[in-house]
Short mmCIF file of C-alpha atoms in Angstrom, two decimals:
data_model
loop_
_atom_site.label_atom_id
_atom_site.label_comp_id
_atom_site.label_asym_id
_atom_site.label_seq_id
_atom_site.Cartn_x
_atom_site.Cartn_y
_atom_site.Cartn_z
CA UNK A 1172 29.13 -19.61 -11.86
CA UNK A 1173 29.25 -17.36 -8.76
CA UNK A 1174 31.60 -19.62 -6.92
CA UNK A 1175 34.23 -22.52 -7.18
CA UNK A 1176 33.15 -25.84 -6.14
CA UNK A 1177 35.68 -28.39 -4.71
CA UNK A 1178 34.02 -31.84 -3.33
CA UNK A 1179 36.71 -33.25 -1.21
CA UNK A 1180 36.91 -37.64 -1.13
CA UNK A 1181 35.50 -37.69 -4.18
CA UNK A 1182 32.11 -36.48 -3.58
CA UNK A 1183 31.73 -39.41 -0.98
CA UNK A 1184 32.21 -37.17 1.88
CA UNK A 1185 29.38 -34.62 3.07
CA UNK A 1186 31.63 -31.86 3.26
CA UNK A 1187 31.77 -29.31 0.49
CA UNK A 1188 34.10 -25.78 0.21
CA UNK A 1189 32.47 -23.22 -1.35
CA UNK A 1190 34.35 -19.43 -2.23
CA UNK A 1191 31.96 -17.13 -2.93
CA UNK A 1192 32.12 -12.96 -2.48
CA UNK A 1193 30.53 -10.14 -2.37
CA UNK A 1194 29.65 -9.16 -5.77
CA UNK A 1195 28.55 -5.22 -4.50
CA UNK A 1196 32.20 -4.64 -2.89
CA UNK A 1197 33.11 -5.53 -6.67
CA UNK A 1198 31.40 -3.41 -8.74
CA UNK A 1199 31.85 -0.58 -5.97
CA UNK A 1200 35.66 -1.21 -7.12
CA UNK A 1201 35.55 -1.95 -10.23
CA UNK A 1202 36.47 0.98 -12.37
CA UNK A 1203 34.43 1.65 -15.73
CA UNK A 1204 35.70 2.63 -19.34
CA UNK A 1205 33.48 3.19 -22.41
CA UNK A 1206 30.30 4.70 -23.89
CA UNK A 1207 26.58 4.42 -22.95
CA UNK A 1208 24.91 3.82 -26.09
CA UNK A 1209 21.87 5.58 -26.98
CA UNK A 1210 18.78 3.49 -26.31
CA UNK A 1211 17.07 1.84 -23.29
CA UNK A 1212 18.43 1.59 -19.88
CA UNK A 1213 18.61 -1.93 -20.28
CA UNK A 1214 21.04 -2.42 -23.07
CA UNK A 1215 22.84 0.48 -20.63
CA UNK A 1216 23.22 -1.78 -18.18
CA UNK A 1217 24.76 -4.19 -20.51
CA UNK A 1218 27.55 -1.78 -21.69
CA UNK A 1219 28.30 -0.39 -18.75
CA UNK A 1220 28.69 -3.82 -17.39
CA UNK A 1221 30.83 -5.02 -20.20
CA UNK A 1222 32.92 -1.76 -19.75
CA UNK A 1223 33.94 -2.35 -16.45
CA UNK A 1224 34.55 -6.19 -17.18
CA UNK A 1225 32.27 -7.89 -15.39
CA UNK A 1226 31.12 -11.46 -17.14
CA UNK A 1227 27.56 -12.07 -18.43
CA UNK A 1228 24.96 -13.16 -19.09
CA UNK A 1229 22.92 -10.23 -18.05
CA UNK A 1230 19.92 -11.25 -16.85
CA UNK A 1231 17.00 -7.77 -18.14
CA UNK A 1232 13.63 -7.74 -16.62
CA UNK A 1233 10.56 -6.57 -18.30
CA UNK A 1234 9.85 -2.84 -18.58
CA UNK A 1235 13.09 -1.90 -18.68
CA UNK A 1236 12.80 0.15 -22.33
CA UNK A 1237 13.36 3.89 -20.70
CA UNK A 1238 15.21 5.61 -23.44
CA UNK A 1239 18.69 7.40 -22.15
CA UNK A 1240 21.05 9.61 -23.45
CA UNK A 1241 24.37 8.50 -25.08
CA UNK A 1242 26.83 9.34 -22.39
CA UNK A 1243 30.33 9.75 -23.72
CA UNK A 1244 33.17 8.09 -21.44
CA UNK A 1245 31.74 7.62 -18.15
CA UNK A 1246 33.55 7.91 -15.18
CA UNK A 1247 33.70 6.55 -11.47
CA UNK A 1248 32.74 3.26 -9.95
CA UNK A 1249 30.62 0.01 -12.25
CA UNK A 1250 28.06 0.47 -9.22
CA UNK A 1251 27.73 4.19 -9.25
CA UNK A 1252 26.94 4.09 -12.94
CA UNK A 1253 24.94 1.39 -12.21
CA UNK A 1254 22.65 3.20 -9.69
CA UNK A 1255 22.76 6.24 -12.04
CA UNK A 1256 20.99 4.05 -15.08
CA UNK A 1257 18.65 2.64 -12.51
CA UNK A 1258 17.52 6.44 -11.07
CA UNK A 1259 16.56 6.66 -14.74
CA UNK A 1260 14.31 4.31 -14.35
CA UNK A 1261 12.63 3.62 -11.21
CA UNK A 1262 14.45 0.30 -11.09
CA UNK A 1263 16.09 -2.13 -9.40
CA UNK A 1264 19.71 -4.01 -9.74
CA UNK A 1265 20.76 -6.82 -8.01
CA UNK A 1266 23.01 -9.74 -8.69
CA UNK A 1267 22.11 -13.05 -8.81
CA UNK A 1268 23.54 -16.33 -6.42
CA UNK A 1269 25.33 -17.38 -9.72
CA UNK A 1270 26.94 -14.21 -9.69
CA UNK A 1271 24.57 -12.78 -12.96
CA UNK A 1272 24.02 -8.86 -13.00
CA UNK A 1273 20.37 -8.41 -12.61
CA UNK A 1274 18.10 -5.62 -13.86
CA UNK A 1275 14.24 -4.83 -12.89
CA UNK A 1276 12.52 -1.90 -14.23
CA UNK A 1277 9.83 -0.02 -11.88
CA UNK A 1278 7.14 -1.45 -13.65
CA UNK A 1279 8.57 -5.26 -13.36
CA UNK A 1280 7.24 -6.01 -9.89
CA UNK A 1281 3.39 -4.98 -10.57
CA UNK A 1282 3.68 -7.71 -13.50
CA UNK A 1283 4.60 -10.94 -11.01
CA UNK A 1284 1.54 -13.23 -9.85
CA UNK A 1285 2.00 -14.92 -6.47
CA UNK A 1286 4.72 -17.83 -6.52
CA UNK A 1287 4.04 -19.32 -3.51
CA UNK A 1288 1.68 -19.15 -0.54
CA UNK A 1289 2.66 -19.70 3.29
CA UNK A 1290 0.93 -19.42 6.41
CA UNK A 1291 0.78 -20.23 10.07
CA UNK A 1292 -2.01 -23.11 10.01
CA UNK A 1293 -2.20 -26.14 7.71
CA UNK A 1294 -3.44 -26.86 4.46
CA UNK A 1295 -0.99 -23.50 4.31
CA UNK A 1296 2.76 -24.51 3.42
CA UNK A 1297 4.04 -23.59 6.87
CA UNK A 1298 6.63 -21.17 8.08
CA UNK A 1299 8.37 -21.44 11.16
CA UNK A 1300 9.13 -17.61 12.26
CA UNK A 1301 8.29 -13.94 11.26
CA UNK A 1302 10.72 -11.92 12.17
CA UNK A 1303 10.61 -7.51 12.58
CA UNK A 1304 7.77 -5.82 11.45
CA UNK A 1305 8.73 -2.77 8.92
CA UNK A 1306 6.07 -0.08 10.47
CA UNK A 1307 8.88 2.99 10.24
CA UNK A 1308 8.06 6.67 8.28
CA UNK A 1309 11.83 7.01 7.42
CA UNK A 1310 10.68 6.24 3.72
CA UNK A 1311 7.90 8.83 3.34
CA UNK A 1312 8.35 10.97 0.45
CA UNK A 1313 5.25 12.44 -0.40
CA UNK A 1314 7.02 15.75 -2.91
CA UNK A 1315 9.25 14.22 -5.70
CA UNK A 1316 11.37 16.22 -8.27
CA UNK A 1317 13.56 14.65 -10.69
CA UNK A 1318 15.96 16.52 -13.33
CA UNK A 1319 17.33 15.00 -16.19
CA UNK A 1320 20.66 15.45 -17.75
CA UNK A 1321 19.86 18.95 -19.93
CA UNK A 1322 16.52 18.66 -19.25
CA UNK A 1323 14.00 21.28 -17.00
CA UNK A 1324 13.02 19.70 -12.74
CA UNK A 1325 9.66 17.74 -13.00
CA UNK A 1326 7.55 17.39 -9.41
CA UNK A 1327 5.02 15.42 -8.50
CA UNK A 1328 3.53 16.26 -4.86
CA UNK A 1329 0.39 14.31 -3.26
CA UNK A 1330 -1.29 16.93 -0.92
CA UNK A 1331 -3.30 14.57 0.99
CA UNK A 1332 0.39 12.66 2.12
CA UNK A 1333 2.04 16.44 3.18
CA UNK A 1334 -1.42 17.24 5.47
CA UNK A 1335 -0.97 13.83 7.21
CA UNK A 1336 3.07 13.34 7.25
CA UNK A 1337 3.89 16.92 6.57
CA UNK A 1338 6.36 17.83 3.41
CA UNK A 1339 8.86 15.20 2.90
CA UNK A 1340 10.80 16.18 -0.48
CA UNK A 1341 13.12 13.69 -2.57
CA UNK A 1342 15.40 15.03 -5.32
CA UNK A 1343 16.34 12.80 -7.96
CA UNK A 1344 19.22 14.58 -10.30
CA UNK A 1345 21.49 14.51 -13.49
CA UNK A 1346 19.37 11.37 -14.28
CA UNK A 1347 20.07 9.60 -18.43
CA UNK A 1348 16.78 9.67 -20.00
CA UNK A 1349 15.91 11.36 -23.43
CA UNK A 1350 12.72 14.05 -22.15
CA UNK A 1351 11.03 15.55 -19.47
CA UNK A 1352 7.64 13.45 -19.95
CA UNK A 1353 9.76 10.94 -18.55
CA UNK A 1354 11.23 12.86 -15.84
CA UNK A 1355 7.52 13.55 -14.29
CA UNK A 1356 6.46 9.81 -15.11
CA UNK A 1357 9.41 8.62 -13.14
CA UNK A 1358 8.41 11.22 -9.81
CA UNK A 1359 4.81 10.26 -10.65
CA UNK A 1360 5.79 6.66 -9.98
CA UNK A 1361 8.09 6.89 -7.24
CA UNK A 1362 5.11 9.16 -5.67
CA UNK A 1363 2.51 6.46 -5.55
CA UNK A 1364 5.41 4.08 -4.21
CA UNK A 1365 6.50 5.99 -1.50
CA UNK A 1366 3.89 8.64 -0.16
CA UNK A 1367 2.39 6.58 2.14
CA UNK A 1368 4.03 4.37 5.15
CA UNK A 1369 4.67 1.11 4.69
CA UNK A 1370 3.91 -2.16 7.44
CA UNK A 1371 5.23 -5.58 6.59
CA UNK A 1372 7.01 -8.19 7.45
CA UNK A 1373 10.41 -7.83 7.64
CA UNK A 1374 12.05 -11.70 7.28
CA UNK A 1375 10.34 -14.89 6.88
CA UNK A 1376 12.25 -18.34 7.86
CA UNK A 1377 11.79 -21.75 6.88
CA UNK A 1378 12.86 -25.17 8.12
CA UNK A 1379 12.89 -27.32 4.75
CA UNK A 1380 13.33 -30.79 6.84
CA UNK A 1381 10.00 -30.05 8.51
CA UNK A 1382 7.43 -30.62 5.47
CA UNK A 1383 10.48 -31.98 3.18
CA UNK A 1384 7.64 -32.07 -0.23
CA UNK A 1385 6.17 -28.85 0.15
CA UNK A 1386 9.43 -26.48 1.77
CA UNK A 1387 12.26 -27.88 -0.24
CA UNK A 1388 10.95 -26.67 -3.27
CA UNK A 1389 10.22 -22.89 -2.31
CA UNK A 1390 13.11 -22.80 -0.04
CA UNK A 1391 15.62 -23.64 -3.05
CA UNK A 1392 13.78 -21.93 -6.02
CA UNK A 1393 12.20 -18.56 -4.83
CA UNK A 1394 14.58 -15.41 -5.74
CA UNK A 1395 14.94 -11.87 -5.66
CA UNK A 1396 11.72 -10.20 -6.86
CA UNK A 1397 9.51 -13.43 -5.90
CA UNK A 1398 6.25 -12.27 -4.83
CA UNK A 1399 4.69 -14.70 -1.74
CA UNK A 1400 1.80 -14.41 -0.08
CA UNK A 1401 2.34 -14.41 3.80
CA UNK A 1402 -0.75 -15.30 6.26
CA UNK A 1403 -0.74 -14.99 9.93
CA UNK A 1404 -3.72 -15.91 12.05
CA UNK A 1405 -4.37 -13.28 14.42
CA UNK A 1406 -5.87 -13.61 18.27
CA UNK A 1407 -9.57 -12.80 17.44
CA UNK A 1408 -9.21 -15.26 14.65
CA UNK A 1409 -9.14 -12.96 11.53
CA UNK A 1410 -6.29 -13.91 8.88
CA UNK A 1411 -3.86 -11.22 8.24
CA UNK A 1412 -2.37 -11.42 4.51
CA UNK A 1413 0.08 -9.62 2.90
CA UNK A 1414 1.87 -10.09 -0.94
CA UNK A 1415 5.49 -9.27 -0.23
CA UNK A 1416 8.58 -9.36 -2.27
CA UNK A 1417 12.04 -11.11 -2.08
CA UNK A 1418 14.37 -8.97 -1.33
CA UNK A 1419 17.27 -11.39 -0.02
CA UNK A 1420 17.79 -15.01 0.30
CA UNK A 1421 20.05 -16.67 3.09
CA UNK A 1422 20.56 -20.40 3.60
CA UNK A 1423 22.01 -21.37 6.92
CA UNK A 1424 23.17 -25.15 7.47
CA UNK A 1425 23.94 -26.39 11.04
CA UNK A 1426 25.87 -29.78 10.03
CA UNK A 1427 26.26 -30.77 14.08
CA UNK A 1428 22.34 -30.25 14.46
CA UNK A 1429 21.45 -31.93 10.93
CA UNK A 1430 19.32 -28.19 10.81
CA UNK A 1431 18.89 -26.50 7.24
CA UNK A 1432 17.03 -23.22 7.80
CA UNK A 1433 16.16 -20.78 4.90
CA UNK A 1434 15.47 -17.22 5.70
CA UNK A 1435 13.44 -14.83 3.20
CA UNK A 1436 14.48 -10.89 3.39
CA UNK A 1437 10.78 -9.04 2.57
CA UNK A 1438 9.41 -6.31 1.93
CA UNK A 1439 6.11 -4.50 0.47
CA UNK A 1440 7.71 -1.99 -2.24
CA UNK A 1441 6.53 -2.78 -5.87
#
């Protein structure tokens, strides 16, 4: 498990101590030893994790099969390895609440069907606050090249993106896989996720004690990746609706105001 639990009294008190940490600051300095194995990304992961120590299971998403170079005795940090096998593929790590190492390939997210549905109005389950609104061009990139490891730079560039948001160009280097094909799938697929601005919803919060049958259950099952489908009824009276993904999970409890309050990190990127 990600943490230690100790129930003081017995488990007749209310009061639990949990020690948990942060799992990034570990892998940023934990130190890895070893060899990537030939063969997907995904059994990468796994080596690279084992390398530096770190305990499985590992938990491997579809579409993570990207075929990558053996790489002979890597060197620096478990996460800067990490990120390198994921700029191979398009991808996504993340670690679990338990603590598990967790990989999605770029393809994993356009896979998910909706997990759960909120909204502002009833019969919707209902959400007590939106918070930000994610309406910023810092994430354009509209002229992609990525460069394998031995291999020759592969661009893809959407003109119709550069005439509206002018050239914004993204280098993606030294990455593991096996051939260039790959290379210019991978910038084809950033491409289409990032040459256009993005608007959502930053954060979503709910109060579980509110609707107790229909919040508990989201609030305490939906993870990283989730996709939801947030409504909002607008002034005029036309319903706004957006699929987003989990992107973080945060559970506050107030014990002196008897307040639990769940809060959903968003975002629109497949």
């Amino acid at each position: 498990k990600g943490w230690p639990q100790r129930w003081f009294g017995g488990g007749k008190d209310a009061v639990v101590e949990l020690s948990c940490f942060d799992a990034m600051k570990v892998w940023n300095l934990s130190e890895v030893a070893g060899t990537y194995g030939g063969g997907s990304v995904g059994q990468a992961i796994r080596d690279v994790a084992v390398a530096s120590g770190w305990p499985g299971p590992y938990i491997v998403g579809a579409y993570w099969r990207t075929q990558i170079q053996g790489i002979q005795s890597p060197s620096g940090s478990l996460l800067s390895n990490l990120l390198r096998l994921v700029d191979s593929n398009g991808g996504r790590v993340m670690v679990t609440a338990d603590g598990q190492l967790m990989f999605h390939g770029m393809s994993y997210r356009s896979g998910l069907t909706v997990a759960a549905t909120f909204g502002d109005t009833s019969p919707d389950v209902r959400y007590v606050s939106l918070g930000g609104f994610d309406n910023d061009d810092a994430n354009i990139w509209n002229d992609i090249t990525v460069t394998r490891l031995g291999g020759t730079a592969q661009t893809a560039t959407d003109a119709t993106s550069v005439g509206k948001y002018f050239r914004r160009s993204l280098q993606v280097n030294s990455t593991f896989h096996t051939n260039d094909v790959t290379s210019m799938a991978l910038a084809t697929g950033l491409l289409a996720r990032y040459k256009n601005p993005v608007s959502s919803v930053e954060e979503m919060t709910l109060f579980p004690q509110k609707d107790p049958t229909n919040l508990w259950p989201p609030a305490l099952s939906l993870d990283l990746s989730h996709m939801v489908t947030v409504k909002r009824h607008a002034t005029a009276g036309n319903v706004i609706s957006e699929n987003l993904y989990i992107e973080g999970v945060r559970h506050r409890a107030h014990i002196g105001d008897n307040v639990w309050r769940t809060t959903f990190s968003l975002s629109s990127y497949t």
